[in-house]
Coordinates of C-alpha atoms in Angstrom, one line a residue:
M25 CA 102.9 182.9 61.1
V26 CA 99.3 184.1 60.8
G27 CA 97.4 181.1 62.2
N28 CA 95.3 178.2 60.8
S29 CA 92.0 180.1 60.8
S30 CA 93.5 183.3 59.2
L31 CA 91.1 185.3 57.1
L32 CA 93.8 185.3 54.4
F33 CA 93.0 181.7 53.8
A34 CA 89.3 181.7 54.4
N35 CA 87.1 180.5 51.6
G36 CA 83.4 180.3 50.8
Q37 CA 80.9 181.8 53.2
R38 CA 83.4 182.5 55.9
H39 CA 85.5 184.5 53.5
V40 CA 82.4 186.5 52.5
E41 CA 81.5 187.1 56.2
Y42 CA 85.0 188.4 57.0
R43 CA 84.9 190.8 54.1
A44 CA 81.5 192.0 55.1
V45 CA 82.6 192.8 58.6
L46 CA 86.0 194.3 58.0
G47 CA 85.6 195.8 54.5
P48 CA 83.4 198.8 55.4
A49 CA 85.9 199.8 58.2
M50 CA 88.7 200.1 55.6
R51 CA 87.1 202.0 52.8
G52 CA 84.8 205.0 52.0
R53 CA 84.0 207.4 54.7
S54 CA 85.6 205.2 57.4
L55 CA 89.0 206.0 56.0
M56 CA 88.8 209.6 57.2
G57 CA 88.7 208.3 60.7
Y58 CA 92.3 207.2 60.3
R59 CA 93.8 210.4 59.0
A60 CA 94.7 211.9 62.4
L61 CA 96.2 208.6 63.5
I62 CA 98.4 208.2 60.3
S63 CA 99.5 211.9 60.6
S64 CA 100.4 211.5 64.2
V65 CA 102.5 208.4 63.8
A66 CA 104.2 209.7 60.7
D67 CA 105.0 213.1 62.4
D68 CA 106.4 211.3 65.4
A69 CA 108.7 209.3 63.2
I70 CA 109.8 212.4 61.3
E71 CA 110.3 214.3 64.5
K72 CA 112.9 211.8 65.6
L73 CA 115.0 212.8 62.6
S74 CA 117.5 215.4 63.7
R75 CA 118.3 218.6 61.8
T76 CA 121.7 217.1 60.9
P77 CA 121.7 214.3 58.4
T78 CA 120.8 210.9 59.8
V79 CA 121.6 207.8 57.8
L80 CA 118.9 205.1 58.1
L81 CA 118.2 201.7 56.5
L82 CA 115.2 202.8 54.5
A83 CA 113.3 199.5 54.3
D84 CA 113.6 199.0 58.1
W85 CA 112.5 202.5 58.8
A86 CA 109.5 202.3 56.6
R87 CA 108.6 198.9 58.1
S88 CA 108.6 200.2 61.6
L89 CA 106.5 203.2 60.6
A90 CA 103.9 201.1 58.8
L91 CA 103.7 198.6 61.6
H92 CA 103.0 201.2 64.2
I93 CA 100.3 202.7 62.0
V94 CA 98.5 199.5 61.3
G95 CA 99.0 198.3 64.9
R96 CA 97.0 201.3 66.2
I97 CA 94.3 200.6 63.6
V98 CA 94.1 196.8 64.3
V99 CA 94.6 196.6 68.1
G100 CA 94.0 200.2 69.3
G101 CA 95.9 201.7 72.2
E102 CA 98.6 204.4 72.2
R103 CA 102.1 204.1 73.6
A104 CA 101.3 200.9 75.5
T105 CA 101.0 199.0 72.3
D106 CA 104.2 200.2 70.8
S107 CA 106.5 197.9 72.7
I108 CA 104.4 194.9 71.7
L109 CA 104.6 196.0 68.1
D110 CA 108.3 196.4 68.3
R111 CA 108.7 192.8 69.5
Y112 CA 106.3 191.7 66.8
G113 CA 108.4 193.4 64.1
A114 CA 111.6 191.8 65.4
W115 CA 109.9 188.4 65.4
V116 CA 108.8 188.8 61.8
D117 CA 112.2 190.0 60.8
G118 CA 113.7 187.0 62.6
A119 CA 111.9 184.7 60.1
L120 CA 111.9 186.8 56.9
G121 CA 114.6 189.4 57.3
T122 CA 117.2 187.7 55.1
R123 CA 117.1 184.9 52.5
R124 CA 118.9 182.6 54.9
K125 CA 116.4 183.3 57.7
A126 CA 113.4 182.8 55.3
L127 CA 114.8 179.4 54.1
A128 CA 115.4 178.3 57.7
Y129 CA 111.9 179.4 58.7
R130 CA 110.4 177.4 55.8
Y131 CA 112.5 174.3 55.8
L132 CA 114.2 173.7 59.2
R133 CA 111.0 173.0 61.2
G134 CA 111.2 170.4 63.9
P135 CA 110.0 169.7 67.4
S136 CA 109.5 173.0 69.3
S137 CA 111.9 171.8 71.9
L138 CA 114.8 172.2 69.5
V139 CA 117.0 175.2 70.2
Q140 CA 117.3 176.5 66.6
P141 CA 115.5 177.9 64.7
W142 CA 111.9 176.6 65.1
G143 CA 111.8 176.4 68.9
P144 CA 112.4 180.1 69.6
F145 CA 110.0 181.1 66.8
I146 CA 107.2 179.1 68.3
H147 CA 107.9 180.3 71.8
R148 CA 107.9 184.0 70.7
R149 CA 104.8 183.5 68.6
A150 CA 102.9 182.1 71.6
Q151 CA 104.0 185.0 73.8
L152 CA 103.1 187.6 71.2
R153 CA 99.7 186.1 70.6
R154 CA 98.9 186.3 74.4
E155 CA 100.1 189.9 74.6
L156 CA 98.2 191.0 71.5
L157 CA 95.0 189.3 72.6
A158 CA 95.2 190.9 76.0
E159 CA 95.9 194.3 74.6
A160 CA 93.0 194.0 72.1
H161 CA 90.6 193.2 75.0
R162 CA 92.0 196.0 77.1
C163 CA 91.5 198.5 74.3
V164 CA 87.9 197.4 73.9
S165 CA 87.2 198.0 77.6
S166 CA 88.9 201.4 77.4
G167 CA 86.7 202.5 74.5
D168 CA 89.4 202.6 71.8
L169 CA 88.3 202.1 68.3
S170 CA 90.0 199.3 66.4
L171 CA 89.4 196.5 63.9
A172 CA 89.9 194.0 66.8
K173 CA 87.0 195.6 68.6
L174 CA 84.7 195.0 65.6
L175 CA 85.6 191.3 65.8
I176 CA 85.4 191.0 69.6
L177 CA 82.0 192.6 69.9
G178 CA 80.5 189.8 67.8
D179 CA 77.5 191.8 66.6
H180 CA 77.8 190.6 63.0
A181 CA 77.6 187.5 60.8
L182 CA 80.8 186.1 62.2
G183 CA 79.4 185.8 65.7
M184 CA 81.5 185.7 68.8
L185 CA 85.0 184.5 67.8
P186 CA 86.9 182.2 70.0
D187 CA 90.2 183.7 71.2
E188 CA 92.3 181.4 69.0
E189 CA 90.5 182.6 65.9
L190 CA 90.4 186.2 67.0
V191 CA 94.2 186.3 67.6
D192 CA 94.7 184.6 64.2
Q193 CA 92.9 187.6 62.6
I194 CA 94.9 190.1 64.6
M195 CA 98.2 188.5 63.5
S196 CA 96.9 188.3 59.9
L197 CA 95.9 192.0 59.8
L198 CA 99.2 193.1 61.3
F199 CA 101.2 191.1 58.9
A200 CA 99.2 191.9 55.7
G201 CA 98.8 195.5 56.8
H202 CA 102.4 196.5 57.2
E203 CA 104.8 194.4 55.0
T204 CA 103.4 195.5 51.7
T205 CA 102.6 199.1 52.7
A206 CA 106.1 199.5 54.1
S207 CA 107.6 198.2 50.8
A208 CA 105.5 200.7 48.9
I209 CA 106.6 203.6 51.1
A210 CA 110.3 202.6 50.8
W211 CA 110.2 202.1 47.0
T212 CA 108.3 205.4 46.5
L213 CA 110.9 207.4 48.4
F214 CA 113.7 205.6 46.6
W215 CA 112.2 206.4 43.2
L216 CA 111.7 210.0 44.1
D217 CA 115.4 210.3 45.1
Q218 CA 116.3 208.8 41.8
N219 CA 114.2 211.4 39.9
P220 CA 115.1 214.8 41.4
A221 CA 113.1 216.8 38.9
L222 CA 110.0 214.8 39.7
N223 CA 110.8 215.2 43.4
S224 CA 111.0 219.0 43.0
D225 CA 107.7 219.1 41.0
L226 CA 106.0 217.1 43.7
R227 CA 107.3 219.4 46.4
E228 CA 105.8 222.3 44.5
E229 CA 102.5 220.6 44.2
L230 CA 102.4 219.9 48.0
E231 CA 103.5 223.5 48.8
S232 CA 100.6 224.8 46.8
T233 CA 97.9 223.0 48.9
T234 CA 97.1 222.2 52.5
S235 CA 96.0 218.7 51.6
D236 CA 97.6 216.0 53.7
G237 CA 97.4 213.6 50.7
S238 CA 94.5 211.6 52.1
D239 CA 92.4 212.4 49.0
G240 CA 94.3 211.6 45.8
R241 CA 92.1 214.0 43.8
D242 CA 93.6 216.9 45.7
V243 CA 97.2 216.0 44.8
P244 CA 97.2 214.3 41.3
L245 CA 100.9 214.2 40.9
L246 CA 101.4 212.6 44.3
D247 CA 98.8 210.0 43.5
A248 CA 100.4 209.3 40.1
V249 CA 103.8 209.0 41.7
C250 CA 102.5 206.4 44.2
R251 CA 100.7 204.4 41.5
E252 CA 103.8 204.4 39.3
S253 CA 105.8 203.1 42.2
L254 CA 103.3 200.3 42.7
R255 CA 103.5 199.6 39.0
I256 CA 107.3 199.4 38.6
S257 CA 108.0 197.7 41.9
P258 CA 104.8 196.0 43.2
P259 CA 105.1 194.8 46.8
A260 CA 103.2 191.6 45.8
T261 CA 104.5 190.1 42.6
I262 CA 101.7 187.6 42.2
A263 CA 98.0 187.6 43.0
G264 CA 96.0 184.7 44.5
S265 CA 95.6 181.6 42.3
R266 CA 92.3 180.9 40.6
I267 CA 90.9 177.4 39.8
L268 CA 89.0 177.2 36.5
G269 CA 85.5 176.0 37.0
E270 CA 85.0 174.9 33.4
D271 CA 87.0 174.3 30.3
G272 CA 88.1 177.4 28.4
E273 CA 90.5 179.0 26.1
Y274 CA 93.0 181.5 27.3
F275 CA 95.3 183.4 25.0
G276 CA 94.8 180.7 22.3
R277 CA 95.5 177.8 24.6
G278 CA 92.8 175.4 25.7
L279 CA 92.8 174.8 29.5
P280 CA 90.6 172.2 31.2
A281 CA 88.4 172.8 34.3
G282 CA 90.5 172.4 37.5
T283 CA 93.6 174.2 36.0
K284 CA 95.2 176.5 38.5
I285 CA 96.0 180.0 37.1
T286 CA 98.2 182.5 39.0
P287 CA 98.2 186.1 37.7
C288 CA 101.6 187.7 37.8
I289 CA 101.3 191.3 38.9
Y290 CA 104.9 192.1 38.1
L291 CA 104.7 190.8 34.5
A292 CA 101.4 192.6 33.9
H293 CA 102.9 195.8 35.1
H294 CA 105.9 195.5 32.8
Q295 CA 104.2 194.8 29.4
P296 CA 105.9 197.1 26.9
D297 CA 102.9 197.3 24.7
I298 CA 100.9 198.9 27.6
Y299 CA 103.8 200.6 29.5
P300 CA 106.5 201.7 26.9
G301 CA 109.9 201.6 28.5
P302 CA 108.5 199.6 31.5
L303 CA 111.7 199.8 33.5
R304 CA 111.6 203.6 33.4
F305 CA 109.9 205.4 36.3
D306 CA 107.3 207.7 34.7
A307 CA 104.5 209.2 36.8
D308 CA 102.9 210.6 33.7
R309 CA 101.5 207.1 33.0
F310 CA 98.9 207.8 35.7
L311 CA 98.2 211.5 35.1
K312 CA 94.8 211.9 33.5
T313 CA 94.8 208.1 32.6
R314 CA 92.7 205.5 34.3
R315 CA 94.2 202.0 34.0
S316 CA 92.0 199.0 33.6
S317 CA 92.1 196.2 36.3
S318 CA 93.9 193.9 33.8
E319 CA 96.7 196.4 33.3
F320 CA 97.2 197.6 36.9
F321 CA 96.3 195.5 39.9
P322 CA 98.9 195.9 42.7
F323 CA 96.3 194.8 45.2
G324 CA 95.1 191.7 43.3
G325 CA 91.6 191.6 42.0
G326 CA 88.2 190.0 42.1
V327 CA 86.8 188.6 45.4
R328 CA 90.3 188.2 46.8
R329 CA 91.3 191.9 46.2
C330 CA 93.2 193.2 49.2
L331 CA 90.7 194.4 51.9
G332 CA 92.9 197.2 52.9
S333 CA 93.8 198.5 49.5
D334 CA 92.1 201.9 49.9
L335 CA 93.6 202.4 53.4
A336 CA 97.1 201.4 52.0
M337 CA 96.8 203.9 49.2
M338 CA 95.8 206.7 51.6
E339 CA 98.6 205.8 54.0
L340 CA 101.1 205.7 51.2
R341 CA 100.1 209.2 49.9
M342 CA 100.0 210.7 53.4
V343 CA 103.4 209.4 54.5
V344 CA 105.1 210.4 51.2
A345 CA 103.5 213.8 51.4
A346 CA 104.8 214.3 55.0
M347 CA 108.3 213.2 54.0
V348 CA 108.6 215.4 50.9
R349 CA 107.3 218.4 52.9
Q350 CA 109.4 218.0 56.0
V351 CA 112.5 216.0 55.0
V352 CA 115.5 216.2 52.7
F353 CA 116.4 212.6 51.7
V354 CA 119.3 211.4 49.6
C355 CA 120.3 207.8 48.9
P356 CA 124.1 207.3 49.0
N357 CA 124.0 203.7 47.6
P358 CA 121.3 203.5 44.9
K359 CA 122.9 200.4 43.3
Q360 CA 121.6 198.5 46.3
G361 CA 118.0 199.4 45.2
V362 CA 117.1 195.9 44.0
P363 CA 114.1 193.8 45.1
Q364 CA 114.4 191.5 48.0
Q365 CA 111.9 188.8 48.8
R366 CA 110.3 188.9 52.3
G367 CA 107.9 186.0 52.6
P368 CA 105.1 186.7 50.1
A369 CA 106.2 190.3 49.6
M370 CA 109.0 191.8 47.5
G371 CA 110.6 194.7 49.3
L372 CA 113.4 197.2 48.6
G373 CA 116.8 195.7 49.4
R374 CA 117.4 196.1 53.1
N375 CA 120.9 197.5 52.6
V376 CA 119.6 200.7 50.9
R377 CA 120.5 203.6 53.0
M378 CA 118.8 207.0 53.1
E379 CA 120.4 210.1 54.4
M380 CA 117.6 212.1 56.0
S381 CA 117.5 215.5 57.6
R382 CA 114.5 217.7 58.5
R383 CA 114.0 220.8 56.4

């Protein structure tokens, strides 16, 4: 799905180089350059909601929103990019949208000439790669700012990337940049609906400030709500595996060098000695409390920590802030609010509906 030379699987010096090139563009002062874009895409999505209640599939709505945000950041462009992103989203959903599709995608692979399901997947992938590559080059020549432009210009340690490697990175950034963020947006709105007093308190906080949520220090309750959502329902349930370089003892058990260890984010976030009542949504856990990286790590950790974690947090706060300010949302079927696997991510069940109407 993301290509053989994807930065998601890069190791050693190549991995270091990718982080050095892309990392600065997704943290620190660079984040402020995305505020207007995020606000614009979110406001457009909210504007389409009528004054009368509109019932939406929450996970699908959040996924489309997150994809169009990251698509503008990665590829650039305006409306011209939207149709490509819509087709990209449909292609991903065709492989991961249900458990049956995901199993077929993983196990029913054969010659690309076969009609179902591998042949169409390969054909659409090739078409999307061509379109995204062409759009990225077009946006560079038009002067648009984008992550793809950073990679195309080649004025960095990576050098000039061949088109095959470049489009692998575009596909990787699109996939990694929207699936997990969309899951976080959907879960946060779901938990707010399930906690009306908290939703009311959050609306009061937002009404008392002009902050758009981009800086968590301006809206501490909003930031705490988003972090608690990432704790109780982390989009990624496990972090990248580690290989022990030498013998050691871990939790009283001796493990030899070469042992593979996979940190489980979900289990770490549900330890009752650290988070009493771990299945209870409680934003107070993150108000005036700074959690250590061994207690709270929704974006992984170490050298493999998600490159876009700061951008994802800012986007999550801004979208939730805009929704709470502008939309009344009510979930009519909360019992459907159970996790559903989508490839490497764990999202909100796709049958969860949200009745939305603008204030």
